[in-house]
């Protein structure tokens, strides 16, 4: 039904007779002529209807936005004065000779030329997806997946599918459960990742595996999270962490070069401890020049307990965050707002210090806590932060975790607010993560319980688990973790040691992971892998602010699909067949 796509028409197609199929993007009546912008997934072209062709003109007069049409015509060059430099096809237009209305459109429930709420956009997603930028995003996503497949295929990786109906495993979020009809009272879990199966594939001899695969996590949602998301999942045998990072870095650099003509260069590496110390985040945005500076050693003797307490606590931290040249611009009202903001992350307050005149010493400093800071400590802070006249310094004083999260978030907020974030691409590998972190007196795996530690025996690991580093690595791009992986445990004794540290006894380990522990006994090879978040990667590459803008049919932040009104209520017969009963309180029943 077409000879060309709209976006293919250019000077080379002038005088060509074409057949186009698509939608009316816009209609205009000018001086007795009817103009339409006709759109398909490749772009928009202007079409002209001449009133001298009375029947054709009468049909064109019926056209409205989003009518689905087919037309034939001749491509001609626009007069130089009428060339539209803002359109890829702006140097040409089509003079229509035939027009068929394939389907009319009712008045649109949303106007995608104006601001529309996201809920309305998702409710009428099939219309929203016609928007040129949404069409571009999904086409770009297809190019990314195609390029990834070509790269991995050429590198000797095999595309192997793993099950969607499996057993629940600890991946850090709640599982989506699927009741079994044939095994009464039992449930499958949708995979949070193919972690165990890809490890089993390594043990099966498929030494280079990949899969572009759906994963499912029942967790609180935000701009870069969805209950179902897509991973580029990669696993290898007989490759070190350095080799895995090298091949995946090459793949990502190739994507940017091929699809965006951007050279990312070599990716620097930074330890987890350095990232947390300097940026308060394990996924630092290096485009932002603001950094945290530790000053606890300068404040151990001060009488101000807000500073002295954390400064003398082995688990505490006191850090400074300098914002250059903004002392005058940041008002008390703004400081109050920033104080409320860091409170979200557990901070009890936000001390600050304005350097109004560095040469004037203490008299040139403005701060409500200045009287608590002796001269030697004050001078040390000013020197260590390289403060200058006009700077403002914020302080975080609390547990190391609270300070990192609060000042790390404030760093990002201030960087955006004052235009400090550079317009560039800053990739990074974050390495040398701690093996475990402590919550409520219990150790938990930073990544997952199948990550190998670095340079320790099982006995050494059990003797001092909090000191162990994991052989893990995250790829970060402009403050977004786009991929993460690790060398896996391939030794049964080490895996048992990790389970023991995590409080998983032998019986529980056998119940949950017996198949993996059994497989480790039969010549399991050393193996390592990495998984990329495809949605996040594409979001960054197209400049979107949410992964919902690069997913065809995403869920809302409440994990609902307003297009299909899912999730829905199952009928009584289906529930009975599954041996499932629904019990809701009155409050739960009214929640929707």
PDB file of N, CA and C in Angstrom, residues 394-431:
ATOM      1  N   UNK A 394      27.933  23.589  53.213  1.00  0.00           N
ATOM      2  CA  UNK A 394      26.934  22.848  53.994  1.00  0.00           C
ATOM      3  C   UNK A 394      27.631  21.693  54.701  1.00  0.00           C
ATOM      4  N   UNK A 395      27.079  21.285  55.851  1.00  0.00           N
ATOM      5  CA  UNK A 395      27.680  20.208  56.637  1.00  0.00           C
ATOM      6  C   UNK A 395      26.655  19.100  56.880  1.00  0.00           C
ATOM      7  N   UNK A 396      27.137  17.873  56.809  1.00  0.00           N
ATOM      8  CA  UNK A 396      26.367  16.717  57.234  1.00  0.00           C
ATOM      9  C   UNK A 396      27.085  16.058  58.388  1.00  0.00           C
ATOM     10  N   UNK A 397      26.386  15.800  59.485  1.00  0.00           N
ATOM     11  CA  UNK A 397      26.985  15.189  60.669  1.00  0.00           C
ATOM     12  C   UNK A 397      26.010  14.159  61.226  1.00  0.00           C
ATOM     13  N   UNK A 398      26.334  12.895  61.017  1.00  0.00           N
ATOM     14  CA  UNK A 398      25.423  11.819  61.449  1.00  0.00           C
ATOM     15  C   UNK A 398      26.149  10.499  61.218  1.00  0.00           C
ATOM     16  N   UNK A 399      25.404   9.414  61.121  1.00  0.00           N
ATOM     17  CA  UNK A 399      26.022   8.155  60.721  1.00  0.00           C
ATOM     18  C   UNK A 399      26.569   8.301  59.304  1.00  0.00           C
ATOM     19  N   UNK A 400      27.565   7.503  58.968  1.00  0.00           N
ATOM     20  CA  UNK A 400      28.170   7.604  57.641  1.00  0.00           C
ATOM     21  C   UNK A 400      27.132   7.392  56.549  1.00  0.00           C
ATOM     22  N   UNK A 401      26.185   6.505  56.794  1.00  0.00           N
ATOM     23  CA  UNK A 401      25.160   6.221  55.791  1.00  0.00           C
ATOM     24  C   UNK A 401      24.250   7.418  55.575  1.00  0.00           C
ATOM     25  N   UNK A 402      23.779   8.026  56.669  1.00  0.00           N
ATOM     26  CA  UNK A 402      22.885   9.176  56.550  1.00  0.00           C
ATOM     27  C   UNK A 402      23.595  10.351  55.879  1.00  0.00           C
ATOM     28  N   UNK A 403      24.835  10.604  56.271  1.00  0.00           N
ATOM     29  CA  UNK A 403      25.585  11.718  55.670  1.00  0.00           C
ATOM     30  C   UNK A 403      25.764  11.506  54.174  1.00  0.00           C
ATOM     31  N   UNK A 404      26.132  10.296  53.781  1.00  0.00           N
ATOM     32  CA  UNK A 404      26.329  10.020  52.360  1.00  0.00           C
ATOM     33  C   UNK A 404      25.037  10.211  51.584  1.00  0.00           C
ATOM     34  N   UNK A 405      23.942   9.660  52.097  1.00  0.00           N
ATOM     35  CA  UNK A 405      22.676   9.756  51.366  1.00  0.00           C
ATOM     36  C   UNK A 405      22.152  11.193  51.323  1.00  0.00           C
ATOM     37  N   UNK A 406      22.239  11.895  52.450  1.00  0.00           N
ATOM     38  CA  UNK A 406      21.685  13.250  52.527  1.00  0.00           C
ATOM     39  C   UNK A 406      22.516  14.237  51.707  1.00  0.00           C
ATOM     40  N   UNK A 407      23.832  14.280  51.940  1.00  0.00           N
ATOM     41  CA  UNK A 407      24.672  15.213  51.195  1.00  0.00           C
ATOM     42  C   UNK A 407      24.829  14.786  49.741  1.00  0.00           C
ATOM     43  N   UNK A 408      24.788  13.472  49.493  1.00  0.00           N
ATOM     44  CA  UNK A 408      24.851  13.014  48.102  1.00  0.00           C
ATOM     45  C   UNK A 408      23.655  13.496  47.306  1.00  0.00           C
ATOM     46  N   UNK A 409      22.469  13.440  47.927  1.00  0.00           N
ATOM     47  CA  UNK A 409      21.262  13.927  47.253  1.00  0.00           C
ATOM     48  C   UNK A 409      21.277  15.444  47.134  1.00  0.00           C
ATOM     49  N   UNK A 410      21.747  16.134  48.190  1.00  0.00           N
ATOM     50  CA  UNK A 410      21.826  17.598  48.144  1.00  0.00           C
ATOM     51  C   UNK A 410      22.810  18.044  47.070  1.00  0.00           C
ATOM     52  N   UNK A 411      23.899  17.330  46.928  1.00  0.00           N
ATOM     53  CA  UNK A 411      24.883  17.626  45.874  1.00  0.00           C
ATOM     54  C   UNK A 411      24.221  17.645  44.504  1.00  0.00           C
ATOM     55  N   UNK A 412      23.408  16.644  44.233  1.00  0.00           N
ATOM     56  CA  UNK A 412      22.728  16.575  42.935  1.00  0.00           C
ATOM     57  C   UNK A 412      21.738  17.724  42.779  1.00  0.00           C
ATOM     58  N   UNK A 413      20.991  18.002  43.849  1.00  0.00           N
ATOM     59  CA  UNK A 413      19.985  19.065  43.799  1.00  0.00           C
ATOM     60  C   UNK A 413      20.630  20.421  43.542  1.00  0.00           C
ATOM     61  N   UNK A 414      21.725  20.698  44.239  1.00  0.00           N
ATOM     62  CA  UNK A 414      22.405  21.973  44.077  1.00  0.00           C
ATOM     63  C   UNK A 414      23.066  22.085  42.707  1.00  0.00           C
ATOM     64  N   UNK A 415      23.613  20.985  42.232  1.00  0.00           N
ATOM     65  CA  UNK A 415      24.238  21.003  40.918  1.00  0.00           C
ATOM     66  C   UNK A 415      23.264  21.361  39.821  1.00  0.00           C
ATOM     67  N   UNK A 416      22.056  20.805  39.901  1.00  0.00           N
ATOM     68  CA  UNK A 416      21.016  21.128  38.913  1.00  0.00           C
ATOM     69  C   UNK A 416      20.518  22.554  39.093  1.00  0.00           C
ATOM     70  N   UNK A 417      20.298  22.958  40.342  1.00  0.00           N
ATOM     71  CA  UNK A 417      19.708  24.264  40.613  1.00  0.00           C
ATOM     72  C   UNK A 417      20.591  25.410  40.130  1.00  0.00           C
ATOM     73  N   UNK A 418      21.906  25.232  40.214  1.00  0.00           N
ATOM     74  CA  UNK A 418      22.810  26.321  39.862  1.00  0.00           C
ATOM     75  C   UNK A 418      23.560  26.074  38.551  1.00  0.00           C
ATOM     76  N   UNK A 419      23.038  25.163  37.739  1.00  0.00           N
ATOM     77  CA  UNK A 419      23.581  24.955  36.400  1.00  0.00           C
ATOM     78  C   UNK A 419      25.022  24.490  36.380  1.00  0.00           C
ATOM     79  N   UNK A 420      25.392  23.667  37.365  1.00  0.00           N
ATOM     80  CA  UNK A 420      26.783  23.225  37.459  1.00  0.00           C
ATOM     81  C   UNK A 420      27.048  21.937  36.691  1.00  0.00           C
ATOM     82  N   UNK A 421      26.002  21.259  36.256  1.00  0.00           N
ATOM     83  CA  UNK A 421      26.161  19.956  35.608  1.00  0.00           C
ATOM     84  C   UNK A 421      26.577  20.163  34.153  1.00  0.00           C
ATOM     85  N   UNK A 422      27.718  19.638  33.791  1.00  0.00           N
ATOM     86  CA  UNK A 422      28.259  19.829  32.441  1.00  0.00           C
ATOM     87  C   UNK A 422      27.440  19.050  31.423  1.00  0.00           C
ATOM     88  N   UNK A 423      27.341  19.577  30.221  1.00  0.00           N
ATOM     89  CA  UNK A 423      26.620  18.921  29.133  1.00  0.00           C
ATOM     90  C   UNK A 423      27.586  17.991  28.405  1.00  0.00           C
ATOM     91  N   UNK A 424      27.783  16.823  28.979  1.00  0.00           N
ATOM     92  CA  UNK A 424      28.733  15.860  28.426  1.00  0.00           C
ATOM     93  C   UNK A 424      28.382  14.466  28.923  1.00  0.00           C
ATOM     94  N   UNK A 425      29.108  13.476  28.434  1.00  0.00           N
ATOM     95  CA  UNK A 425      28.914  12.093  28.866  1.00  0.00           C
ATOM     96  C   UNK A 425      30.088  11.697  29.752  1.00  0.00           C
ATOM     97  N   UNK A 426      29.780  11.177  30.960  1.00  0.00           N
ATOM     98  CA  UNK A 426      30.827  10.795  31.892  1.00  0.00           C
ATOM     99  C   UNK A 426      30.583   9.370  32.387  1.00  0.00           C
ATOM    100  N   UNK A 427      31.163   8.392  31.691  1.00  0.00           N
ATOM    101  CA  UNK A 427      31.028   6.996  32.123  1.00  0.00           C
ATOM    102  C   UNK A 427      32.016   6.657  33.236  1.00  0.00           C
ATOM    103  N   UNK A 428      31.769   5.557  33.911  1.00  0.00           N
ATOM    104  CA  UNK A 428      32.594   5.189  35.064  1.00  0.00           C
ATOM    105  C   UNK A 428      32.326   3.734  35.430  1.00  0.00           C
ATOM    106  N   UNK A 429      33.385   3.030  35.822  1.00  0.00           N
ATOM    107  CA  UNK A 429      33.233   1.735  36.490  1.00  0.00           C
ATOM    108  C   UNK A 429      33.409   1.951  37.991  1.00  0.00           C
ATOM    109  N   UNK A 430      32.475   1.494  38.784  1.00  0.00           N
ATOM    110  CA  UNK A 430      32.628   1.469  40.236  1.00  0.00           C
ATOM    111  C   UNK A 430      32.957   0.036  40.632  1.00  0.00           C
ATOM    112  N   UNK A 431      34.076  -0.140  41.350  1.00  0.00           N
ATOM    113  CA  UNK A 431      34.574  -1.480  41.672  1.00  0.00           C
ATOM    114  C   UNK A 431      34.874  -1.567  43.170  1.00  0.00           C
TER     115      UNK A 431
END
